[in-house]
Coordinates of C-alpha atoms (C1' of nucleotides) in Angstrom, one line a residue:
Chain C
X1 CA -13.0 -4.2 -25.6
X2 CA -11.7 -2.1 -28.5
X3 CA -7.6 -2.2 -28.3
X4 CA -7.9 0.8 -30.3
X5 CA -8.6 2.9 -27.5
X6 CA -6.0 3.0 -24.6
X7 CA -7.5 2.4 -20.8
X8 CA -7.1 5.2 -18.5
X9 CA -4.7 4.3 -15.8
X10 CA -4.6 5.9 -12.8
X11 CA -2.3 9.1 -12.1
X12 CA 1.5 7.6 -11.3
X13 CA 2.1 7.6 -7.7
X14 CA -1.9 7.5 -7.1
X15 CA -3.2 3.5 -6.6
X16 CA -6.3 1.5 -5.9
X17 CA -6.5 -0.3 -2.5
X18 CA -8.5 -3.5 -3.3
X19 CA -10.1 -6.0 -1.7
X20 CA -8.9 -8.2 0.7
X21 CA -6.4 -5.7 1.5
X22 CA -9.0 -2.5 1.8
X23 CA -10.3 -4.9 5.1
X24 CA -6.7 -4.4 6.5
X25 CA -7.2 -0.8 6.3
X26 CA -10.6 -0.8 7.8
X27 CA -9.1 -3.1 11.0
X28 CA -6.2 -1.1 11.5
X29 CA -8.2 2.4 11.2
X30 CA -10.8 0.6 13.4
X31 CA -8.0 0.0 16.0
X32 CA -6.8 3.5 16.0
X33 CA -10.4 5.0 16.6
X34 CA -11.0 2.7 19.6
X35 CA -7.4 3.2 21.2
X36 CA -7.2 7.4 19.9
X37 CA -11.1 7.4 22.0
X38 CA -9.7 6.1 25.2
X39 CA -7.3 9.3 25.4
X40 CA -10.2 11.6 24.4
X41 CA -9.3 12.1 20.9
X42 CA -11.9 13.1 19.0
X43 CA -12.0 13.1 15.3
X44 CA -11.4 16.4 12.7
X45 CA -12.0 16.3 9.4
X46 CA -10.4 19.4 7.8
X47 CA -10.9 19.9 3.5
X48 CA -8.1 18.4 1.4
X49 CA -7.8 21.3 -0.6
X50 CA -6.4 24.6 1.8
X51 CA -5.2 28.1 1.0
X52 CA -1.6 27.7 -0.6
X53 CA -0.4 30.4 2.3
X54 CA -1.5 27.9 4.9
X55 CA 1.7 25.6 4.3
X56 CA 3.8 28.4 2.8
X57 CA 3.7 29.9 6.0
X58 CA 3.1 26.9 8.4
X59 CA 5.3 24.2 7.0
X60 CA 8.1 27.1 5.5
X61 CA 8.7 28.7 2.8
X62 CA 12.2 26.9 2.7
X63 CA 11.5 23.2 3.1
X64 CA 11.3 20.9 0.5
X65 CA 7.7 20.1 0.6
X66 CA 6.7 23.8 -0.1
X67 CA 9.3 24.4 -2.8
X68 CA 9.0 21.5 -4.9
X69 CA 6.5 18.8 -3.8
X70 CA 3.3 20.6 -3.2
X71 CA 0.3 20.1 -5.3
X72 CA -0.6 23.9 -6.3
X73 CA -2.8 25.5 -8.9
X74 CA -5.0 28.5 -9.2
X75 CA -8.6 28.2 -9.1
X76 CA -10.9 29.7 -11.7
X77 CA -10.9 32.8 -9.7
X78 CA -6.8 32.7 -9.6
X79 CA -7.1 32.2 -5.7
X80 CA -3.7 29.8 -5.4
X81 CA -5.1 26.5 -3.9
X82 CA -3.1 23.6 -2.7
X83 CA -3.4 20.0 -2.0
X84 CA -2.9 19.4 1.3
X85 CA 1.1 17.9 1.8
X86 CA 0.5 17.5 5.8
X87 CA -2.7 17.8 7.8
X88 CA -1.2 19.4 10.7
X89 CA -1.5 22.8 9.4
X90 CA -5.0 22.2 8.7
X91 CA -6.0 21.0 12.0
X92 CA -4.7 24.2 13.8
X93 CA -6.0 25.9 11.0
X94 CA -9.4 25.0 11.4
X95 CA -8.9 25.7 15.3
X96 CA -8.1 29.2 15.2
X97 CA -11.0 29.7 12.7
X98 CA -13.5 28.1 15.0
X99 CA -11.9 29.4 18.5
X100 CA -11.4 26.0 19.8
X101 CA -9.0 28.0 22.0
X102 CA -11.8 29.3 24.0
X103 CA -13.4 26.4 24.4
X104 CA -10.8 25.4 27.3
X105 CA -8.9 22.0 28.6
X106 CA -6.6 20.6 25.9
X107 CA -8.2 20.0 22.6
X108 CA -7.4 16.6 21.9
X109 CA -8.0 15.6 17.8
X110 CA -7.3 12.9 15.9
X111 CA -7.8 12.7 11.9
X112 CA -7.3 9.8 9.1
X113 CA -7.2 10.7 5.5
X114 CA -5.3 11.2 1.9
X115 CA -2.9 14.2 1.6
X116 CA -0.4 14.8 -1.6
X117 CA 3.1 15.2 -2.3
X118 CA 5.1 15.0 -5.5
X119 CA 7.8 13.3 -5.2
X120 CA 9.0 10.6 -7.1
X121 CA 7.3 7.4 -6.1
X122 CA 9.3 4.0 -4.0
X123 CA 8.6 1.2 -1.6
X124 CA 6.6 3.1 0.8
X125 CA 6.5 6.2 -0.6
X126 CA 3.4 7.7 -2.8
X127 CA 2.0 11.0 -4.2
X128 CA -1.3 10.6 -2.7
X129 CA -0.9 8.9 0.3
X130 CA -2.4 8.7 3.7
X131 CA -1.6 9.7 7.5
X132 CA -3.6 8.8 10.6
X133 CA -2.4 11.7 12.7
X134 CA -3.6 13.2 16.1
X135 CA -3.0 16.6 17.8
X136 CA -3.3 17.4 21.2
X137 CA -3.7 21.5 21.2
X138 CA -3.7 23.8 23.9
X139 CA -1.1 23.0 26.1
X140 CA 2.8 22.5 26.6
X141 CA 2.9 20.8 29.7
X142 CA 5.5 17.7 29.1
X143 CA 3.2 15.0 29.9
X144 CA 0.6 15.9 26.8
X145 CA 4.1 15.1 25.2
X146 CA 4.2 11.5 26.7
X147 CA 0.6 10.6 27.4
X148 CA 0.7 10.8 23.0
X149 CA 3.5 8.6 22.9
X150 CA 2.3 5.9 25.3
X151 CA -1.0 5.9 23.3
X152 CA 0.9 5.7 20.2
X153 CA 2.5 2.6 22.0
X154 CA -1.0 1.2 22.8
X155 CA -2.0 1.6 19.2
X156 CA 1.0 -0.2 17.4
X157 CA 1.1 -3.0 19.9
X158 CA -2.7 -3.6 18.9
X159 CA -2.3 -3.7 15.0
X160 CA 0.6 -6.4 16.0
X161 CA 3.5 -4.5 16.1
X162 CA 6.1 -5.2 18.7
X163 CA 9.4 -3.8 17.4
X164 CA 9.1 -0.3 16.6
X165 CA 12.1 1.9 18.1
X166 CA 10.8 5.1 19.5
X167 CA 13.6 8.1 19.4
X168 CA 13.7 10.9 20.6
X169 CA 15.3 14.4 20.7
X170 CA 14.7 18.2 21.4
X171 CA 14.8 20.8 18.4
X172 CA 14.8 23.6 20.9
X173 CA 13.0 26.7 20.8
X174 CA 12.9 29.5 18.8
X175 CA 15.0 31.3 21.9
X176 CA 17.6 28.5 21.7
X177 CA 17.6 27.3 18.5
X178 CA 18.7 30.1 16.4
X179 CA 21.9 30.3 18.8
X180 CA 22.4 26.9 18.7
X181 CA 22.5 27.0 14.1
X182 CA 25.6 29.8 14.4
X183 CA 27.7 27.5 16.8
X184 CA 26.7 24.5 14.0
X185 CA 27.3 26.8 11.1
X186 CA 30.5 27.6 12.9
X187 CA 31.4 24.6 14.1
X188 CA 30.8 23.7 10.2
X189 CA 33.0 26.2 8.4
X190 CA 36.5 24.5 8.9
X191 CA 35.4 20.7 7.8
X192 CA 32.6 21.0 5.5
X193 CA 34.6 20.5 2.4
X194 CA 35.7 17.1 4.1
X195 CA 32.6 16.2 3.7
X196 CA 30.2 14.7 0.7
X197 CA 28.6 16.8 -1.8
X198 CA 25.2 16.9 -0.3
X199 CA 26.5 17.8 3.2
X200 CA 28.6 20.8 1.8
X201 CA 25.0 21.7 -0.3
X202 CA 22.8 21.1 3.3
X203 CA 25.7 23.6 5.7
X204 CA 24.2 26.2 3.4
X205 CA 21.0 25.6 2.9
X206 CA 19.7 23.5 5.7
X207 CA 23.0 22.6 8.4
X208 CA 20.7 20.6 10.5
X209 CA 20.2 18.2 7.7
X210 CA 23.6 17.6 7.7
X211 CA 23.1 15.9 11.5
X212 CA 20.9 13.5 9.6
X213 CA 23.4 12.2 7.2
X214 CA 23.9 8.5 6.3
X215 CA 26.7 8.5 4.5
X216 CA 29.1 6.4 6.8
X217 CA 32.7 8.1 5.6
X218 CA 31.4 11.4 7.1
X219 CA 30.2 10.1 10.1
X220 CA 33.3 10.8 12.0
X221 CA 33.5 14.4 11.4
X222 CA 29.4 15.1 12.2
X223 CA 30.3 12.9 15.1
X224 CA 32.4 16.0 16.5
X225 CA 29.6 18.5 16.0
X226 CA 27.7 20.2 18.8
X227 CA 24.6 18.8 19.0
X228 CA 21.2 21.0 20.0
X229 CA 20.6 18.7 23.0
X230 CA 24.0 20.2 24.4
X231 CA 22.5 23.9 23.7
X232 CA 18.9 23.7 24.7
X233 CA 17.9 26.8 26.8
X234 CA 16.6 26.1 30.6
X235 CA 13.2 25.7 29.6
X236 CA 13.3 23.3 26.7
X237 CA 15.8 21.4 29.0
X238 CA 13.4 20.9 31.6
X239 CA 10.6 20.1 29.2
X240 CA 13.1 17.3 27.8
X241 CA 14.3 16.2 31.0
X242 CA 10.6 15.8 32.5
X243 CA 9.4 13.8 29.0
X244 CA 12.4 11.4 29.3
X245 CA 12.2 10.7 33.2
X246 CA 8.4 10.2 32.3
X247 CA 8.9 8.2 29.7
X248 CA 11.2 5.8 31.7
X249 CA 8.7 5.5 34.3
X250 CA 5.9 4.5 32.4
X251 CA 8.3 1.6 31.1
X252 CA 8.3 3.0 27.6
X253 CA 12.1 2.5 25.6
X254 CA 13.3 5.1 24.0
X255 CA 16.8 6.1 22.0
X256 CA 17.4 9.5 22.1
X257 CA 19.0 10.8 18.9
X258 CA 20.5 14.1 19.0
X259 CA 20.8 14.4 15.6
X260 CA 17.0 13.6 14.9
X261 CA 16.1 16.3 13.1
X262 CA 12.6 17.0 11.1
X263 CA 11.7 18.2 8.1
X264 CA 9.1 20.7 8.6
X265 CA 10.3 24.1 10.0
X266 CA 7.1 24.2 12.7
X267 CA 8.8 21.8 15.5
X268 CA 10.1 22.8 18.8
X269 CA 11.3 21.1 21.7
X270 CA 10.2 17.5 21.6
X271 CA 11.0 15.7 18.1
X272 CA 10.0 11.8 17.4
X273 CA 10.1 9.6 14.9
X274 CA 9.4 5.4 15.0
X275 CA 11.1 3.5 12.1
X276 CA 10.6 0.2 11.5
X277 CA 12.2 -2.8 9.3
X278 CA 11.3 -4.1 6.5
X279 CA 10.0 -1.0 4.9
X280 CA 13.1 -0.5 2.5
X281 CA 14.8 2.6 2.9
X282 CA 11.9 4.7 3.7
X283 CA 11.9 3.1 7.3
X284 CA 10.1 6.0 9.2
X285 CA 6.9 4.5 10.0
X286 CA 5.6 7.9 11.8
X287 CA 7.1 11.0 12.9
X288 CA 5.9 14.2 15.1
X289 CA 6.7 16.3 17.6
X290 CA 5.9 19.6 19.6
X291 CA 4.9 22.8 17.4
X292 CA 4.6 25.8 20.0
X293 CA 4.8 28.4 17.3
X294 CA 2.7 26.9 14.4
X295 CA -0.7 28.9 15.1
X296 CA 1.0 32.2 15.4
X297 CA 3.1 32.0 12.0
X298 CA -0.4 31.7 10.2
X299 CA -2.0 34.1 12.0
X300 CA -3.2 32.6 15.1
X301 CA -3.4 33.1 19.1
X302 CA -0.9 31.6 20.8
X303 CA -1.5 27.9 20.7
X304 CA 0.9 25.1 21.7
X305 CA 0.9 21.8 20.4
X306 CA 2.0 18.2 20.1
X307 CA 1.2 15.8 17.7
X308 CA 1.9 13.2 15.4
X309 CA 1.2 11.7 11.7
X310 CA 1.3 8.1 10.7
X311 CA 2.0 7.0 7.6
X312 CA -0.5 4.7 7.1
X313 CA 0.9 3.1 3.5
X314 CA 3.9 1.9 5.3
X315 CA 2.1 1.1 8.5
X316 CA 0.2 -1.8 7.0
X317 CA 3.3 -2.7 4.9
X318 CA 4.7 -4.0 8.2
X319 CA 1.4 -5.0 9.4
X320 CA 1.5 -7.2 6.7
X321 CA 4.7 -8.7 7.4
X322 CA 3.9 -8.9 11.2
X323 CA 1.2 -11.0 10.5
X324 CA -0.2 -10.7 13.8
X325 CA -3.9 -9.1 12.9
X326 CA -6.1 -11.2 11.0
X327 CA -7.7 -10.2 8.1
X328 CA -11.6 -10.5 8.4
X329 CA -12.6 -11.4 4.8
X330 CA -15.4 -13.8 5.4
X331 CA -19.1 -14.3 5.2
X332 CA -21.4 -15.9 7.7
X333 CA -23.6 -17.9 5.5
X334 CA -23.8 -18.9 1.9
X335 CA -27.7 -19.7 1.2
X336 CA -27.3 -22.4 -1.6
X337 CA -30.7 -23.3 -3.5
X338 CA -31.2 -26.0 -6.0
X339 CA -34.7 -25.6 -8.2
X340 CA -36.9 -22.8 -9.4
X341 CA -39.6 -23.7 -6.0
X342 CA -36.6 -23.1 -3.5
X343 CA -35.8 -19.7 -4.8
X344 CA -38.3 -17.6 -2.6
X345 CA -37.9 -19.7 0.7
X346 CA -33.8 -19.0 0.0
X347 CA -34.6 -15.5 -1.3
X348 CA -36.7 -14.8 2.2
X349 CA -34.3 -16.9 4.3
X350 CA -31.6 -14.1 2.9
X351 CA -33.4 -11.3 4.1
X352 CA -34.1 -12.4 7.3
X353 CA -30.5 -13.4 8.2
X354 CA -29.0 -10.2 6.2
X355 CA -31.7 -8.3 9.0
X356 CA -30.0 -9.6 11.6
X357 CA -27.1 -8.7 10.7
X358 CA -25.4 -11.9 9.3
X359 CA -23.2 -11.4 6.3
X360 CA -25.1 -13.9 3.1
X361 CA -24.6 -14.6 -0.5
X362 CA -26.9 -16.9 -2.4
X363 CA -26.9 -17.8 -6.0
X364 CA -28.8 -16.2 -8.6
X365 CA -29.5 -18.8 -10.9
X366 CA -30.6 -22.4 -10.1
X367 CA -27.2 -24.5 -9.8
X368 CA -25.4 -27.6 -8.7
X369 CA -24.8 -27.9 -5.6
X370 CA -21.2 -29.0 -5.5
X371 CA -20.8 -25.9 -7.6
X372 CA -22.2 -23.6 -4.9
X373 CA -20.6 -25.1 -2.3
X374 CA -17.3 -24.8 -4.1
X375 CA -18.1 -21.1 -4.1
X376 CA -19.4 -21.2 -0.6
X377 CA -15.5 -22.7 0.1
X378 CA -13.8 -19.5 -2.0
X379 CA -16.2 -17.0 -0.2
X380 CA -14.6 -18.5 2.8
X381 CA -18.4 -18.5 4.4
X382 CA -18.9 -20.1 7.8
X383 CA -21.9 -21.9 7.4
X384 CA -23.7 -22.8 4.5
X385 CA -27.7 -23.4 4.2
X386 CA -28.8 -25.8 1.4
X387 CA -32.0 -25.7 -0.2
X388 CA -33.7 -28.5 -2.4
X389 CA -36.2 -30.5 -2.9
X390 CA -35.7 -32.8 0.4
X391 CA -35.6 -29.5 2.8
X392 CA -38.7 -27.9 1.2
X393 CA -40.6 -31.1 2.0
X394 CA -39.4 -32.0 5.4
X395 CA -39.7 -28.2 6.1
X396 CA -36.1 -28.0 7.4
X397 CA -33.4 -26.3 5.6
X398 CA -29.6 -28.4 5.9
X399 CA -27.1 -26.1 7.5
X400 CA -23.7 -27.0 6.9
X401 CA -20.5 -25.9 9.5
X402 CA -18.0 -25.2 6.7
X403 CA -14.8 -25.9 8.5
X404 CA -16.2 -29.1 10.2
X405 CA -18.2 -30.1 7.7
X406 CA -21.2 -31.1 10.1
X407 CA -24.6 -30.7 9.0
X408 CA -27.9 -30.4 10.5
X409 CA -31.5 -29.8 9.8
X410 CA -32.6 -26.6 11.0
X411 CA -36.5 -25.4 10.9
X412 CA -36.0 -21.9 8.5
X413 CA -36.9 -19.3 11.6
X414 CA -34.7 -21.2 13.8
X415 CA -31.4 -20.8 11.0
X416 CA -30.2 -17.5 12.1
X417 CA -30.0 -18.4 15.8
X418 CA -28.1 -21.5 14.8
X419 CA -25.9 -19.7 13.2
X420 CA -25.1 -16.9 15.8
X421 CA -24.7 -19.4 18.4
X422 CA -22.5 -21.8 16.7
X423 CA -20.5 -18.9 15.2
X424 CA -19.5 -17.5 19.0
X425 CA -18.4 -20.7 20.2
X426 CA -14.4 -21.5 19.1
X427 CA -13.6 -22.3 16.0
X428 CA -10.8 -24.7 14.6
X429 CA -9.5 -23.2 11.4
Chain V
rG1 C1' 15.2 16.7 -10.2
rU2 C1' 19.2 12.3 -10.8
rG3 C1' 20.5 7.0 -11.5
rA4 C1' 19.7 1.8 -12.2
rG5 C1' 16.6 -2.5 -13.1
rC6 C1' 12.2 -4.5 -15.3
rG7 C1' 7.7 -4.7 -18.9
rU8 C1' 5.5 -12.2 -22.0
rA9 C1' -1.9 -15.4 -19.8
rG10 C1' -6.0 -12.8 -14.2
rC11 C1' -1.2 -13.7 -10.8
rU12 C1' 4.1 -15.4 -10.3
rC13 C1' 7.6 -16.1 -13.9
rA14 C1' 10.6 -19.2 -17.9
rG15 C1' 11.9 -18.5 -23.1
rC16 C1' 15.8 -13.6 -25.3
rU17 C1' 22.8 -14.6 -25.0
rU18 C1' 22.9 -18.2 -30.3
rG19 C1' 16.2 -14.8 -34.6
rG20 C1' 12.6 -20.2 -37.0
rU21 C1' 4.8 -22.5 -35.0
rA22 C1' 4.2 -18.5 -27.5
rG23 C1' 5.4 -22.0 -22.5
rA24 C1' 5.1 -23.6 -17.0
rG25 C1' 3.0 -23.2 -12.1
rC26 C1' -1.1 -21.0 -9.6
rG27 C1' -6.0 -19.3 -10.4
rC28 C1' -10.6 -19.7 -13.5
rC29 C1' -14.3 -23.0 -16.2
rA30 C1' -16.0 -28.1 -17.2
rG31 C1' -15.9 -33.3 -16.4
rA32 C1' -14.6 -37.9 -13.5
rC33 C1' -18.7 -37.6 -8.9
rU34 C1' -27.1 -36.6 -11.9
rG35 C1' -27.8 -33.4 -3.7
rU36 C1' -22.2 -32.2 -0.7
rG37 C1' -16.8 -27.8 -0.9
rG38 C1' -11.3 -28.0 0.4
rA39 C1' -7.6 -33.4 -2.1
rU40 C1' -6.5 -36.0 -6.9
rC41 C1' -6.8 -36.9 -12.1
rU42 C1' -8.5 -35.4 -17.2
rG43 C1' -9.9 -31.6 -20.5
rG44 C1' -10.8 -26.3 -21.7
rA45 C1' -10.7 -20.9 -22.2
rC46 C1' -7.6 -16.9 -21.8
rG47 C1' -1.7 -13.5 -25.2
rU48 C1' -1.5 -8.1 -31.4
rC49 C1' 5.2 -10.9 -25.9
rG50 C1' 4.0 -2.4 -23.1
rC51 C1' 3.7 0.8 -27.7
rG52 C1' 6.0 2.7 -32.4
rG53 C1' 9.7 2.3 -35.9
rG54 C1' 14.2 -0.2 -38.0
rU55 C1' 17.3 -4.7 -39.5
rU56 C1' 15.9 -9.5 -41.6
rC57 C1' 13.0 -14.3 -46.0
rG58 C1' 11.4 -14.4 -40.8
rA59 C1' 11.7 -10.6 -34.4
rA60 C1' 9.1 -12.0 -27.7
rU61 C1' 14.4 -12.6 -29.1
rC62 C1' 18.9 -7.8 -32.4
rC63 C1' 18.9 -2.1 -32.9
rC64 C1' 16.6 2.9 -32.1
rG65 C1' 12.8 5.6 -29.9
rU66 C1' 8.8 6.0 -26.6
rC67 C1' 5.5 5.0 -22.6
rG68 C1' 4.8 2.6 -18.0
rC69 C1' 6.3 0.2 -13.5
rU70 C1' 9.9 -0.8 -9.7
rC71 C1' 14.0 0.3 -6.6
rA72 C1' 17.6 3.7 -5.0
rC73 C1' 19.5 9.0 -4.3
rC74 C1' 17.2 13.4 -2.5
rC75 C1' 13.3 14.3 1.0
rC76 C1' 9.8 12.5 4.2
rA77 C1' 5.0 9.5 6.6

RNA sequence: GUGAGCGUAGCUCAGCUUGGUAGAGCGCCAGACUGUGGAUCUGGACGUCGCGGGUUCGAAUCCCGUCGCUCACCCCA
């Protein structure tokens, strides 16, 4: 390769997922589908790219995402088109356009894919990264609320994880919430300027951040502030109440948080977030809550809605470290042939066991056989069938038990059964 | 947008303070073992020391610049 030339890399906070670790991804996704199609979710797949308004209007015009971490560029027609940040606003998109509202019941969806922000990239935090999210849409009873959280449960407990803290808060409505900012913003005047420099910055611009503040010197003082869960109107009180008492029953643990606040302007009422260890300081593993307003600010018919969004780059992070779901990189069979005459009895054994649905490499070029089984070893295969001069005389190919290390002759039809059978039976690894 | 740390073999890293022939472990290839893997031993391949400039007889090492990565702030998944 000519150093002159410099390789492309790929765009910073953009990566490749490889091999083994892509078969991670695959079991996890796997285990959402199958636990997401038990609660009648249903999968949507909405366009990456969307209509800049769409989040402008849905996410608001004031958050951070939309003012300085969206992907947006005109199109050759000068149409302003983003990269989707958040898939929420997509999925309730794409159900007003195609009336899913009419279609009655609860619309239950669930959707796994790449969306884009750009911020600057850490542990567990990238500019393309991806969410597995689900949205249950058409109602705003309180147990949509906590059916989604005890299947969130089911899921994390099958990828392996145990410890995930589930809390919980209410963001009010947009009948109690407004009320509830001017007692903060109040309640805010006299002591701000006891506080740090980013809290004085947030009681401006965004005084429910300032709930959400780490620093531990002004934790006193937020300490003394109102919190929303004391000024929830009678509604969103009942809602909460109903979701907690729910919650409890079901067994499910929760904390609730009053100063859990999110960061996207659409949430009412219910607001969640899990966080977990070990993922640095961006510890929130997923986060969602109830949007009641979202479909009408972009244009909609009244739609309530609950949902959620994974973030699946952190969730296999502590997958990883769980260590509780194996990864599945392994073949069934390596077909190992020694001379030019057992190339087409390996060549059709291949095909026969690949058509039944057995995973198989061979080699390609004549070879030693401690040199194919050594590769047989690295491929991690279960089984592996030799092929030489002895087997195409006695008319029985050798198949080998990889982990054991026991052999046996086995007539060529009869290899694929073998194999299955053997294969279900436990293994010692 | 702000700050800090780090760029040396495919991977993990040592060497840099005090300038003098580029190293280890793992992995890979081959052999010991001509049809039996994982263990052991022996040998081998692989580097413009991120890039550019400066100082110097001489730079991985010192200086300047630049690019990249990582972590943190902010924000969020």
């Amino acid at each position: 390769m000519p150093k002159s030339i410099q390789p492309i890399r790929s765009v910073k906070g953009t990566r490749d997922l490889l091999p083994p670790e892509t078969g991670l991804w695959q079991r996890v996704e796997d285990e959402a589908r199958s636990v997401f199609a038990v609660y009648n979710f249903r999968e949507i797949r909405t366009p990456v790219l969307e209509p800049t308004a769409l989040f402008a209007r849905g996410v608001g015009e004031e958050t951070d995402i939309v003012t300085k971490e969206m992907y947006t560029f005109a199109d050759r027609d000068h149409e302003s088109l983003t990269l989707r940040p958040e898939a929420t606003a997509g999925v309730v998109r794409a159900a007003i356009e195609h009336s899913l509202y009419n279609l009655g019941g609860i619309q239950r969806l669930f959707y796994i894919g790449p969306m884009f922000r750009r911020d600057r990239p850490q542990k567990g935090r990238y500019r393309q990264f991806y969410q597995i999210g689900a949205e249950a849409l058409g109602s705003e009873h309180p147990l949509v609320d906590v059916e989604v959280l005890e299947m969130l449960t089911v899921f994390l407990s099958r990828v392996g994880l145990e410890n995930v803290t589930l809390l919980l808060n209410s963001v009010g409505c947009h009948l109690c919430r407004p009320e509830y900012l001017r007692i903060l913003r109040r309640a805010l005047e006299p002591i701000r300027f006891q506080l740090c420099a980013d809290c004085q910055r947030r009681a401006d611009t965004n005084p429910l951040r300032v709930l959400d503040c780490k620093v531990p010197e002004d934790q006193a003082l937020i300490d003394q502030l109102p919190t929303i869960l004391e000024h929830l109107g009678p509604e969103c009180r009942q809602h909460f109440d109903r979701v907690t008492a729910e919650l409890t029953d079901r067994g499910i643990p929760f904390t609730i948080m009053p100063r859990l606040v999110r960061g996207l302007d659409y949430y009412t009422r219910t607001a969640f977030e899990m966080t977990s260890g070990s993922l640095g300081a961006q510890n929130a593993l997923l986060g969602g809550g109830r949007y009641d307003g979202l479909s009408e600010t972009i244009g909609g018919p009244p739609i309530p809605g609950f949902g959620f969004a994974i973030g699946e780059d952190r969730l296999l992070m502590a997958v990883e470290e769980a260590g509780k779901l194996p990864n599945p990189e392994s073949i069934d069979v390596y077909v190992a042939w020694m001379d030019d005459r057992a190339f087409i009895p390996a060549r059709d054994l291949a095909r026969s066991l690949r058509a039944g649905d057995l995973s198989v490499e061979m080699n390609y070029e004549p070879a030693k056989l401690k040199k194919m089984l050594g590769a047989a070893n690295r491929l991690r295969a279960r089984f592996a069938v030799i092929i030489g001069e002895s087997e195409l005389a006695s008319s029985n190919f050798q198949v080998k038990d990889m982990s054991s290390g026991e052999q046996h002759p086995v007539e060529p039809d009869r290899v694929a059964a073998f194999v299955r059978e053997k294969r279900s039976s436990p293994v010692q690894s």
